[in-house]
Coordinates of C-alpha atoms in Angstrom, one line a residue:
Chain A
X1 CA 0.0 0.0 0.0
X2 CA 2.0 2.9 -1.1
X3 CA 1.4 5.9 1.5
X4 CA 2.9 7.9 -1.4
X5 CA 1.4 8.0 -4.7
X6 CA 2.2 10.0 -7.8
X7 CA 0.0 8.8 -10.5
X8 CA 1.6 10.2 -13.2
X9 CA 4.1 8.6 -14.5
X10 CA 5.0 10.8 -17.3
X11 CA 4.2 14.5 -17.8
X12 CA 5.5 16.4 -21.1
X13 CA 5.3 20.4 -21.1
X14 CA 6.4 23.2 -23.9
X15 CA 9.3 25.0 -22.5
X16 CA 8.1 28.5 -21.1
X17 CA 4.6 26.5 -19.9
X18 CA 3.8 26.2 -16.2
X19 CA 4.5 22.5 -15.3
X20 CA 2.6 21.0 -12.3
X21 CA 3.0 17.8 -10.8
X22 CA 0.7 16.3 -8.7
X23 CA 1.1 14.1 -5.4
X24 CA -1.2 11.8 -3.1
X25 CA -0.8 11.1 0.6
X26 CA -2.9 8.7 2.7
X27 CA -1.3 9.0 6.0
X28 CA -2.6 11.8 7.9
X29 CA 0.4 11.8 10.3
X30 CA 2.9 13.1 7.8
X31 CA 3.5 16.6 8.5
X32 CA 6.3 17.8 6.2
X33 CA 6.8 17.0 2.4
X34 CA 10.1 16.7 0.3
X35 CA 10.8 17.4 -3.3
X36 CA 13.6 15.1 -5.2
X37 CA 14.8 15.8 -8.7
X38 CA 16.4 13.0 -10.6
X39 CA 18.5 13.6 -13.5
X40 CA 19.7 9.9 -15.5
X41 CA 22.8 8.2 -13.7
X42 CA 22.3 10.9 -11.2
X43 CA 21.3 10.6 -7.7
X44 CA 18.3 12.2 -6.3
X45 CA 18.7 16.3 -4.8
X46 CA 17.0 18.0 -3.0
X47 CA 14.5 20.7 -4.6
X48 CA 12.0 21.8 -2.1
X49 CA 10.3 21.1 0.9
X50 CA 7.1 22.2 3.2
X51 CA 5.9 21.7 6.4
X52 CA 2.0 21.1 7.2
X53 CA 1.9 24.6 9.3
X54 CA 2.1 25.8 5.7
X55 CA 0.3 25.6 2.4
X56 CA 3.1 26.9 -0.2
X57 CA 6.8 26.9 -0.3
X58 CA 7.9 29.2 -3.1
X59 CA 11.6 29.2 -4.3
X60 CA 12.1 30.6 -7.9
X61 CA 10.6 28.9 -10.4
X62 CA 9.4 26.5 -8.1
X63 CA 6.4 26.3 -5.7
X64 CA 4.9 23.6 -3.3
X65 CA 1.5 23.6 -2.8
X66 CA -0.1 22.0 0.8
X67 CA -3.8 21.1 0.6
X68 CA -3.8 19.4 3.9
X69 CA -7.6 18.2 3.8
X70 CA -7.5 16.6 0.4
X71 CA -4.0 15.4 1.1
X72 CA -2.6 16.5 -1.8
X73 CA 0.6 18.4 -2.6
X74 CA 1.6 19.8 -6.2
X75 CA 4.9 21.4 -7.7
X76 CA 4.9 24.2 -10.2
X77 CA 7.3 24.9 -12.2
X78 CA 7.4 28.7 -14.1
X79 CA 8.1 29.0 -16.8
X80 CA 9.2 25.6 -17.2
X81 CA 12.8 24.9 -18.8
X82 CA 14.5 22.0 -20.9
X83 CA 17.1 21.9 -17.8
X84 CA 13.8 20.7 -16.0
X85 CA 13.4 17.5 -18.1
X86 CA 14.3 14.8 -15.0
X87 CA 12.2 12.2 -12.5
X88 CA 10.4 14.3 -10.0
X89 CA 10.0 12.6 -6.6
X90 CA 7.3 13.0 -3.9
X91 CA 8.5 12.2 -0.3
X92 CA 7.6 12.8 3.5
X93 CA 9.3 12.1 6.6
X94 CA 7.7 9.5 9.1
X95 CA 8.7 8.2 12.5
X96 CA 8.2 4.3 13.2
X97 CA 10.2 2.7 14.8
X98 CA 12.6 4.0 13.0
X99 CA 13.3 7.8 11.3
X100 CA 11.8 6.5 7.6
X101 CA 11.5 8.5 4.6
X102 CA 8.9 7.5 2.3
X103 CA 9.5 8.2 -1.4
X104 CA 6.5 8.3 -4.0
X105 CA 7.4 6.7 -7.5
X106 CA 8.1 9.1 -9.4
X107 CA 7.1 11.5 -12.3
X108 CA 9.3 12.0 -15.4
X109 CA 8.8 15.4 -16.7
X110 CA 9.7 16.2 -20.4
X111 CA 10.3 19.8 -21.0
X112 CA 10.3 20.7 -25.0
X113 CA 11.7 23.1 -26.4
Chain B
X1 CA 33.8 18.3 -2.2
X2 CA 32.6 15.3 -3.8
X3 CA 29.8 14.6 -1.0
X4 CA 28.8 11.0 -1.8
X5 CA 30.4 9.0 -3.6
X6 CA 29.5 4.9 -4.2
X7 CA 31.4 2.2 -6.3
X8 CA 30.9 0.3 -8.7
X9 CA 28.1 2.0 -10.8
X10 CA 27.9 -1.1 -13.0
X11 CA 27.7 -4.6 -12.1
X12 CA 26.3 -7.7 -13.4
X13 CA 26.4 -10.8 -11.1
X14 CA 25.2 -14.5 -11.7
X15 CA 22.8 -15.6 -9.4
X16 CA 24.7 -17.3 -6.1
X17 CA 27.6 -14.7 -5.8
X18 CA 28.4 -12.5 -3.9
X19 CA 29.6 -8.6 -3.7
X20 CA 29.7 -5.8 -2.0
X21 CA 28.7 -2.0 -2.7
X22 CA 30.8 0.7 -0.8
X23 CA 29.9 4.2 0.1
X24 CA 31.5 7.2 1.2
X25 CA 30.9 10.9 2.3
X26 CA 33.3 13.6 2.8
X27 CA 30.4 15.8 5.2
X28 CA 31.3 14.3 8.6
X29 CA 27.3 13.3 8.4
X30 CA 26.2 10.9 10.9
X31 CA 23.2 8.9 9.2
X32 CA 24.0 6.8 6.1
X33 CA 21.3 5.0 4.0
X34 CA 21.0 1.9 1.2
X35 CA 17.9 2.6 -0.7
X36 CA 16.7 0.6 -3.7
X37 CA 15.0 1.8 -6.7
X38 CA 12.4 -0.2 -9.1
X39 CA 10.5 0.9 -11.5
X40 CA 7.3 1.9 -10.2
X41 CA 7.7 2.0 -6.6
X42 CA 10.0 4.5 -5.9
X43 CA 12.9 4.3 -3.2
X44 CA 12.7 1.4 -0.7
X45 CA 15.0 1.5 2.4
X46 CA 17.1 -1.3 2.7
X47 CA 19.2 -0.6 6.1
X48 CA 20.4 2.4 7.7
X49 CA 22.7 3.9 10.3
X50 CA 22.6 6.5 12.6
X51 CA 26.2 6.6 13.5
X52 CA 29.6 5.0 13.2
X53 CA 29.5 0.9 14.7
X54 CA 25.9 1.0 14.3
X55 CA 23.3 -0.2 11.5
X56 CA 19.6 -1.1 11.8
X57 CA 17.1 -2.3 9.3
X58 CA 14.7 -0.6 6.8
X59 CA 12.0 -1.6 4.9
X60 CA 13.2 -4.2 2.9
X61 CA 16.5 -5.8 4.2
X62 CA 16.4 -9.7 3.4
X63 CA 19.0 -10.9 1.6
X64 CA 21.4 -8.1 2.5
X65 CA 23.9 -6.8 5.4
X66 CA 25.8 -3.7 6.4
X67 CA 28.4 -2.6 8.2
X68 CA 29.7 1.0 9.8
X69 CA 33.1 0.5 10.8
X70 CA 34.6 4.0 9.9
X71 CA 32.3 7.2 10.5
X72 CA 32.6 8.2 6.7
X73 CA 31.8 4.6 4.8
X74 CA 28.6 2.3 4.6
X75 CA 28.8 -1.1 2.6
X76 CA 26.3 -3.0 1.3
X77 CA 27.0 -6.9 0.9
X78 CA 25.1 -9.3 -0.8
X79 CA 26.2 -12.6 0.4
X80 CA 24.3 -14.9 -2.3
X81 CA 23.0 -12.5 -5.1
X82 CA 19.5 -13.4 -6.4
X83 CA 17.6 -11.9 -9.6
X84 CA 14.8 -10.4 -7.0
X85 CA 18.2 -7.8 -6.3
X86 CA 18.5 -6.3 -9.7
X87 CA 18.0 -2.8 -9.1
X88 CA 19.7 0.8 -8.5
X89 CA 21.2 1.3 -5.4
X90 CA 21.5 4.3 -3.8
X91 CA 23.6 5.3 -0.6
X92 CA 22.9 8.7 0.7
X93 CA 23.8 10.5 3.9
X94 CA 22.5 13.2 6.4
X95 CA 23.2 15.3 8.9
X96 CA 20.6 14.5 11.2
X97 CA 17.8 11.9 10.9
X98 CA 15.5 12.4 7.3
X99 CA 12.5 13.7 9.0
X100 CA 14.0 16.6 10.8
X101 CA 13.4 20.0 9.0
X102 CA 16.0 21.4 6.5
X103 CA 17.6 18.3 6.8
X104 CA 17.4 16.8 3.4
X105 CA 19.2 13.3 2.0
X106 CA 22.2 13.9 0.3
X107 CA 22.4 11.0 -2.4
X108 CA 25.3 9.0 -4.7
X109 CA 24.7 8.4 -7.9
X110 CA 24.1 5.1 -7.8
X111 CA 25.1 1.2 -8.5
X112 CA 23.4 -0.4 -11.3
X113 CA 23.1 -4.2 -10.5
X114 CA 21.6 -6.8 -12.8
X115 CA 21.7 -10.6 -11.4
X116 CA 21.5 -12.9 -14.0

């Protein structure tokens, strides 16, 4: 049961377009949210974060938005860029029994020039 | 500053044998993680450590072991590789524990494994 979902797998935008990618959480406990980027034979970096005291994160071209009730998160990019082209990741901090961060699957964005 | 660095990126293993992944970081973090990525599901946890001489288990950490003996590595073995393990692997490394603000994982670029 994936507590993270990103049910996009693949989103292509015209360079200079807003891109906005879309992310799902189930667990209502999660109360801060994490934005990978993930070029090819790259590792994952870190883009962006919120915490749930908020409901957008801006920084540049990019913004997080929070909707705590629907439990749903979303990243904008503006104006979008070929640079951008790369696996976006959805994640969120949880503590079990141990510190755990869950990761969504993953969207790959396609920017086009 | 070459943060985190992992070897090999490529290997291809017959079912049965055995290797092992190693990972370092130059950023005097404490935690170190082995995450796996498949297609679909995103990144899996494998085992973890939250400082040097001492690892614990993730999510998913059959058929694999660890070990912390020097502050900046983290290896990965496989003791009797199985095609179930083909996959990226990923170490990464933080300064405090993942779910502590402005504390983000710092990843490698990974180790491509296929077992055949």
């Amino acid at each position: 049961d994936q507590q993270v979902k990103q049910n996009s797998p693949s989103l292509s935008v015209q360079e200079g377009r807003i891109s906005i990618l879309n992310c799902d959480y189930t667990n209502s406990m999660f109360d801060y949210f994490l934005w990978y980027k993930k070029y090819p034979a790259e590792g994952p970096t870190f883009l962006i974060s919120i915490s749930s005291i908020k409901d957008k994160n801006e920084d540049g071209r990019f913004t997080v938005f929070l909707n705590k009730s629907a439990k749903h998160l979303s990243l904008h990019i503006v104006p979008s860029q070929p640079g951008d082209s790369a696996v976006y990741f959805c994640a969120a901090p949880f503590k079990t029994s141990y510190d755990k961060v869950i990761f969504g699957p993953g969207t790959s964005l396609s920017v086009i020039p | 500053n070459a943060g985190v660095t992992q070897t090999p990126k490529f290997r291809v293993l017959k079912t049965g044998q055995s290797m092992t992944l190693l990972c370092a970081q130059d950023m005097n973090h404490e935690y170190m993680y082995w995450y796996r990525q498949d297609p679909g599901m995103g990144l899996r946890l494998i085992h973890y450590s939250v400082g040097e001489g001492t690892t614990a288990k993730g999510e998913v950490p059959d058929g694999y072991n660890v070990s912390r003996l020097k502050k900046q590595n983290f290896l990965l073995g496989l003791e009797s590789a199985a095609p179930s393990q083909t996959s990226v692997y990923f170490c990464a490394s933080s300064a405090t524990t993942g779910w502590v603000y402005n504390s983000p994982l710092h990843f490698g670029n990974g180790t491509r494994l296929t077992v055949t």
